[in-house]
């Protein structure tokens, strides 16, 4: 079963533009994580945001968390061709923070 | 090691054959996870170990699936009498403990013919 739902399912933008992906989830969480997956490869951990945090930055990445709306967003600024990948949110529920459940992902394509 | 290592990278099995997939986690990582990923989908949780203890196997799809981590480091996922629906990428991940991000291996792509 999947906890998170990413939106949109697919996104194509021009290189240099900002990309925003959203994630909604159902149950109360301990933390929420974003991962990137290039075609045919393993997942790479991007950012972990805890339930008591509202915003976190890492380089060109900005993640926000709104626990009242049970949603998160991932913003990639000044996109590059190398950002083309699938992006997944994953949540650790407050009752079971020892495992994370993934959504179906957003496929991001950066156009040259 | 520097990362999570999985072997083999690719496996083709005839239907009915048994397979064993290996995961070498990052040294010292307490938590180890197995996920199954079908094409175009997100990873689905299979099972979780804390050291050698298998604390959650609720995601294993059938009793043909078995996982172990006898010494709290290397783990093996075994699938008996493989079926076509078992074809997927099997991902292993480890983390230092609860509440940390995971480091994933590159996965084993299993194709059952």
mmCIF file of C-alpha atoms in Angstrom:
data_model
loop_
_atom_site.group_PDB
_atom_site.id
_atom_site.type_symbol
_atom_site.label_atom_id
_atom_site.label_comp_id
_atom_site.label_asym_id
_atom_site.label_seq_id
_atom_site.Cartn_x
_atom_site.Cartn_y
_atom_site.Cartn_z
ATOM 1 C CA UNK A 1 0.000 0.000 0.000
ATOM 2 C CA UNK A 2 1.181 3.531 -0.681
ATOM 3 C CA UNK A 3 0.901 6.396 1.763
ATOM 4 C CA UNK A 4 2.035 9.367 -0.271
ATOM 5 C CA UNK A 5 0.594 10.663 -3.505
ATOM 6 C CA UNK A 6 2.784 12.877 -5.647
ATOM 7 C CA UNK A 7 1.360 15.503 -7.921
ATOM 8 C CA UNK A 8 1.791 15.920 -10.823
ATOM 9 C CA UNK A 9 2.531 12.424 -12.103
ATOM 10 C CA UNK A 10 4.709 13.905 -14.836
ATOM 11 C CA UNK A 11 6.213 17.343 -15.395
ATOM 12 C CA UNK A 12 8.192 18.804 -18.303
ATOM 13 C CA UNK A 13 9.847 22.209 -17.970
ATOM 14 C CA UNK A 14 12.537 24.219 -19.732
ATOM 15 C CA UNK A 15 16.055 24.179 -18.374
ATOM 16 C CA UNK A 16 16.541 27.076 -15.989
ATOM 17 C CA UNK A 17 12.943 27.132 -14.784
ATOM 18 C CA UNK A 18 11.843 26.088 -11.319
ATOM 19 C CA UNK A 19 10.136 22.726 -10.777
ATOM 20 C CA UNK A 20 7.602 22.148 -8.021
ATOM 21 C CA UNK A 21 6.321 18.747 -6.982
ATOM 22 C CA UNK A 22 3.735 18.087 -4.315
ATOM 23 C CA UNK A 23 3.084 15.179 -1.992
ATOM 24 C CA UNK A 24 -0.016 14.462 0.047
ATOM 25 C CA UNK A 25 -0.255 11.760 2.686
ATOM 26 C CA UNK A 26 -2.920 10.243 4.888
ATOM 27 C CA UNK A 27 -1.696 9.478 8.396
ATOM 28 C CA UNK A 28 0.239 11.467 10.977
ATOM 29 C CA UNK A 29 3.953 11.319 10.353
ATOM 30 C CA UNK A 30 7.222 11.409 12.216
ATOM 31 C CA UNK A 31 9.171 12.550 9.171
ATOM 32 C CA UNK A 32 8.872 12.887 5.398
ATOM 33 C CA UNK A 33 11.681 12.219 2.952
ATOM 34 C CA UNK A 34 12.267 13.002 -0.708
ATOM 35 C CA UNK A 35 14.244 10.726 -2.995
ATOM 36 C CA UNK A 36 15.428 10.955 -6.603
ATOM 37 C CA UNK A 37 15.722 8.004 -8.954
ATOM 38 C CA UNK A 38 17.456 8.167 -12.299
ATOM 39 C CA UNK A 39 16.332 5.693 -14.897
ATOM 40 C CA UNK A 40 17.456 2.162 -14.060
ATOM 41 C CA UNK A 41 19.263 3.149 -10.897
ATOM 42 C CA UNK A 42 18.764 3.107 -7.155
ATOM 43 C CA UNK A 43 17.154 5.868 -5.146
ATOM 44 C CA UNK A 44 19.163 8.770 -3.777
ATOM 45 C CA UNK A 45 18.129 10.432 -0.541
ATOM 46 C CA UNK A 46 17.634 14.200 -0.987
ATOM 47 C CA UNK A 47 16.117 15.670 2.162
ATOM 48 C CA UNK A 48 14.451 14.512 5.386
ATOM 49 C CA UNK A 49 12.067 16.926 7.104
ATOM 50 C CA UNK A 50 10.704 16.164 10.559
ATOM 51 C CA UNK A 51 7.131 16.767 11.620
ATOM 52 C CA UNK A 52 8.113 19.765 13.771
ATOM 53 C CA UNK A 53 9.880 21.479 10.861
ATOM 54 C CA UNK A 54 8.188 23.633 8.242
ATOM 55 C CA UNK A 55 10.906 24.254 5.690
ATOM 56 C CA UNK A 56 14.313 22.890 4.793
ATOM 57 C CA UNK A 57 16.911 23.801 2.177
ATOM 58 C CA UNK A 58 19.715 21.899 0.515
ATOM 59 C CA UNK A 59 21.500 23.622 -2.359
ATOM 60 C CA UNK A 60 18.902 24.207 -5.093
ATOM 61 C CA UNK A 61 16.297 22.170 -3.231
ATOM 62 C CA UNK A 62 13.637 23.563 -0.925
ATOM 63 C CA UNK A 63 11.174 21.348 0.914
ATOM 64 C CA UNK A 64 8.143 22.548 2.819
ATOM 65 C CA UNK A 65 5.883 20.581 5.141
ATOM 66 C CA UNK A 66 2.348 21.465 6.214
ATOM 67 C CA UNK A 67 1.201 18.885 8.737
ATOM 68 C CA UNK A 68 -2.236 20.486 9.061
ATOM 69 C CA UNK A 69 -2.858 19.823 5.379
ATOM 70 C CA UNK A 70 -0.822 16.596 5.353
ATOM 71 C CA UNK A 71 1.196 17.827 2.412
ATOM 72 C CA UNK A 72 4.732 18.613 1.358
ATOM 73 C CA UNK A 73 6.330 20.251 -1.646
ATOM 74 C CA UNK A 74 9.726 19.928 -3.273
ATOM 75 C CA UNK A 75 11.028 22.913 -5.207
ATOM 76 C CA UNK A 76 14.033 22.609 -7.509
ATOM 77 C CA UNK A 77 15.304 26.017 -8.553
ATOM 78 C CA UNK A 78 17.188 26.789 -11.774
ATOM 79 C CA UNK A 79 16.640 23.300 -13.159
ATOM 80 C CA UNK A 80 19.327 21.497 -15.137
ATOM 81 C CA UNK A 81 19.232 18.609 -17.597
ATOM 82 C CA UNK A 82 20.779 16.397 -14.910
ATOM 83 C CA UNK A 83 17.677 16.933 -12.743
ATOM 84 C CA UNK A 84 15.690 14.742 -15.146
ATOM 85 C CA UNK A 85 14.584 11.838 -12.953
ATOM 86 C CA UNK A 86 11.675 10.461 -10.929
ATOM 87 C CA UNK A 87 11.097 12.046 -7.546
ATOM 88 C CA UNK A 88 9.417 10.201 -4.680
ATOM 89 C CA UNK A 89 8.169 11.293 -1.322
ATOM 90 C CA UNK A 90 8.222 8.751 1.493
ATOM 91 C CA UNK A 91 6.699 9.015 4.941
ATOM 92 C CA UNK A 92 7.498 7.479 8.311
ATOM 93 C CA UNK A 93 4.283 7.306 10.303
ATOM 94 C CA UNK A 94 4.191 8.477 13.897
ATOM 95 C CA UNK A 95 3.352 4.964 15.059
ATOM 96 C CA UNK A 96 5.885 3.203 12.825
ATOM 97 C CA UNK A 97 8.839 5.507 12.264
ATOM 98 C CA UNK A 98 11.121 2.565 11.610
ATOM 99 C CA UNK A 99 9.998 2.178 8.002
ATOM 100 C CA UNK A 100 9.046 4.533 5.201
ATOM 101 C CA UNK A 101 6.268 4.160 2.657
ATOM 102 C CA UNK A 102 6.719 5.609 -0.820
ATOM 103 C CA UNK A 103 4.344 7.321 -3.189
ATOM 104 C CA UNK A 104 4.188 6.608 -6.915
ATOM 105 C CA UNK A 105 6.487 9.444 -7.864
ATOM 106 C CA UNK A 106 6.659 12.416 -10.194
ATOM 107 C CA UNK A 107 8.573 11.976 -13.443
ATOM 108 C CA UNK A 108 10.413 15.210 -14.135
ATOM 109 C CA UNK A 109 11.807 15.949 -17.598
ATOM 110 C CA UNK A 110 14.011 18.975 -18.149
ATOM 111 C CA UNK A 111 13.926 20.206 -21.737
ATOM 112 C CA UNK A 112 17.129 21.703 -23.181
ATOM 113 C CA UNK B 1 31.763 -0.268 2.668
ATOM 114 C CA UNK B 2 31.140 3.068 1.009
ATOM 115 C CA UNK B 3 27.622 2.221 -0.095
ATOM 116 C CA UNK B 4 24.982 -0.475 -0.168
ATOM 117 C CA UNK B 5 25.954 -3.275 -2.501
ATOM 118 C CA UNK B 6 23.486 -5.653 -4.106
ATOM 119 C CA UNK B 7 24.142 -8.752 -6.150
ATOM 120 C CA UNK B 8 23.478 -9.939 -8.696
ATOM 121 C CA UNK B 9 22.604 -6.794 -10.620
ATOM 122 C CA UNK B 10 20.453 -8.789 -13.028
ATOM 123 C CA UNK B 11 18.875 -12.209 -12.652
ATOM 124 C CA UNK B 12 16.847 -14.188 -15.156
ATOM 125 C CA UNK B 13 15.055 -17.152 -13.624
ATOM 126 C CA UNK B 14 12.863 -19.789 -15.158
ATOM 127 C CA UNK B 15 9.431 -20.032 -13.608
ATOM 128 C CA UNK B 16 9.564 -22.376 -10.646
ATOM 129 C CA UNK B 17 13.242 -21.756 -9.957
ATOM 130 C CA UNK B 18 14.454 -20.542 -6.551
ATOM 131 C CA UNK B 19 16.533 -17.344 -6.392
ATOM 132 C CA UNK B 20 18.615 -15.646 -3.716
ATOM 133 C CA UNK B 21 19.363 -11.927 -3.742
ATOM 134 C CA UNK B 22 22.138 -10.511 -1.606
ATOM 135 C CA UNK B 23 22.503 -7.164 0.122
ATOM 136 C CA UNK B 24 25.637 -5.778 1.783
ATOM 137 C CA UNK B 25 24.593 -2.726 3.823
ATOM 138 C CA UNK B 26 26.809 0.102 4.957
ATOM 139 C CA UNK B 27 28.998 -1.119 7.791
ATOM 140 C CA UNK B 28 27.486 -0.301 11.162
ATOM 141 C CA UNK B 29 24.010 0.466 9.866
ATOM 142 C CA UNK B 30 21.479 -1.001 12.242
ATOM 143 C CA UNK B 31 18.417 -0.906 9.993
ATOM 144 C CA UNK B 32 18.045 -2.821 6.734
ATOM 145 C CA UNK B 33 15.065 -2.776 4.408
ATOM 146 C CA UNK B 34 13.913 -4.635 1.313
ATOM 147 C CA UNK B 35 11.593 -3.032 -1.215
ATOM 148 C CA UNK B 36 10.074 -4.282 -4.472
ATOM 149 C CA UNK B 37 9.626 -1.872 -7.360
ATOM 150 C CA UNK B 38 7.529 -2.623 -10.407
ATOM 151 C CA UNK B 39 8.082 -0.662 -13.601
ATOM 152 C CA UNK B 40 6.757 2.870 -13.335
ATOM 153 C CA UNK B 41 5.753 2.490 -9.697
ATOM 154 C CA UNK B 42 7.143 3.554 -6.361
ATOM 155 C CA UNK B 43 9.002 1.067 -4.177
ATOM 156 C CA UNK B 44 6.763 -1.203 -2.096
ATOM 157 C CA UNK B 45 7.908 -2.197 1.381
ATOM 158 C CA UNK B 46 8.685 -5.883 1.856
ATOM 159 C CA UNK B 47 10.508 -6.368 5.153
ATOM 160 C CA UNK B 48 12.688 -4.671 7.765
ATOM 161 C CA UNK B 49 15.515 -5.770 10.060
ATOM 162 C CA UNK B 50 16.995 -4.096 13.077
ATOM 163 C CA UNK B 51 20.341 -5.808 13.474
ATOM 164 C CA UNK B 52 19.548 -9.521 13.082
ATOM 165 C CA UNK B 53 15.932 -9.240 14.195
ATOM 166 C CA UNK B 54 13.265 -9.201 11.503
ATOM 167 C CA UNK B 55 10.825 -6.741 13.025
ATOM 168 C CA UNK B 56 8.375 -6.424 10.165
ATOM 169 C CA UNK B 57 7.677 -8.783 7.291
ATOM 170 C CA UNK B 58 4.182 -7.574 6.579
ATOM 171 C CA UNK B 59 5.030 -6.617 2.993
ATOM 172 C CA UNK B 60 6.228 -10.029 1.836
ATOM 173 C CA UNK B 61 3.672 -10.983 -0.847
ATOM 174 C CA UNK B 62 3.535 -14.700 -0.087
ATOM 175 C CA UNK B 63 5.165 -17.454 1.902
ATOM 176 C CA UNK B 64 7.440 -18.041 -1.097
ATOM 177 C CA UNK B 65 9.377 -14.956 0.015
ATOM 178 C CA UNK B 66 11.845 -15.274 2.862
ATOM 179 C CA UNK B 67 14.484 -12.875 4.162
ATOM 180 C CA UNK B 68 17.250 -13.267 6.697
ATOM 181 C CA UNK B 69 20.084 -11.284 8.254
ATOM 182 C CA UNK B 70 21.691 -13.838 10.571
ATOM 183 C CA UNK B 71 24.657 -11.810 11.813
ATOM 184 C CA UNK B 72 23.137 -8.369 11.606
ATOM 185 C CA UNK B 73 25.050 -7.327 8.504
ATOM 186 C CA UNK B 74 24.562 -9.064 5.125
ATOM 187 C CA UNK B 75 20.993 -9.923 4.216
ATOM 188 C CA UNK B 76 19.542 -12.380 1.713
ATOM 189 C CA UNK B 77 16.100 -12.256 0.143
ATOM 190 C CA UNK B 78 15.039 -15.663 -1.125
ATOM 191 C CA UNK B 79 12.158 -16.315 -3.466
ATOM 192 C CA UNK B 80 11.070 -19.891 -3.893
ATOM 193 C CA UNK B 81 9.263 -21.281 -6.933
ATOM 194 C CA UNK B 82 9.413 -17.954 -8.772
ATOM 195 C CA UNK B 83 6.372 -16.765 -10.714
ATOM 196 C CA UNK B 84 6.145 -14.230 -13.523
ATOM 197 C CA UNK B 85 4.520 -11.701 -11.200
ATOM 198 C CA UNK B 86 7.726 -11.730 -9.131
ATOM 199 C CA UNK B 87 9.505 -9.901 -11.964
ATOM 200 C CA UNK B 88 10.560 -6.542 -10.549
ATOM 201 C CA UNK B 89 13.523 -4.630 -9.205
ATOM 202 C CA UNK B 90 14.372 -5.590 -5.637
ATOM 203 C CA UNK B 91 15.926 -2.751 -3.684
ATOM 204 C CA UNK B 92 17.848 -2.986 -0.450
ATOM 205 C CA UNK B 93 18.440 0.017 1.803
ATOM 206 C CA UNK B 94 20.163 0.625 5.106
ATOM 207 C CA UNK B 95 20.152 3.426 7.649
ATOM 208 C CA UNK B 96 22.063 4.146 10.848
ATOM 209 C CA UNK B 97 18.907 3.825 12.965
ATOM 210 C CA UNK B 98 15.301 4.933 13.132
ATOM 211 C CA UNK B 99 14.496 8.394 11.862
ATOM 212 C CA UNK B 100 17.345 8.724 9.388
ATOM 213 C CA UNK B 101 17.380 8.798 5.619
ATOM 214 C CA UNK B 102 18.051 5.558 3.787
ATOM 215 C CA UNK B 103 20.944 4.677 1.508
ATOM 216 C CA UNK B 104 19.772 2.457 -1.311
ATOM 217 C CA UNK B 105 21.657 -0.070 -3.363
ATOM 218 C CA UNK B 106 21.360 -0.151 -7.143
ATOM 219 C CA UNK B 107 18.916 -3.034 -6.948
ATOM 220 C CA UNK B 108 18.565 -6.472 -8.492
ATOM 221 C CA UNK B 109 16.398 -6.652 -11.585
ATOM 222 C CA UNK B 110 14.665 -10.039 -11.536
ATOM 223 C CA UNK B 111 13.016 -11.331 -14.689
ATOM 224 C CA UNK B 112 11.056 -14.559 -14.478
ATOM 225 C CA UNK B 113 10.522 -16.264 -17.830
#
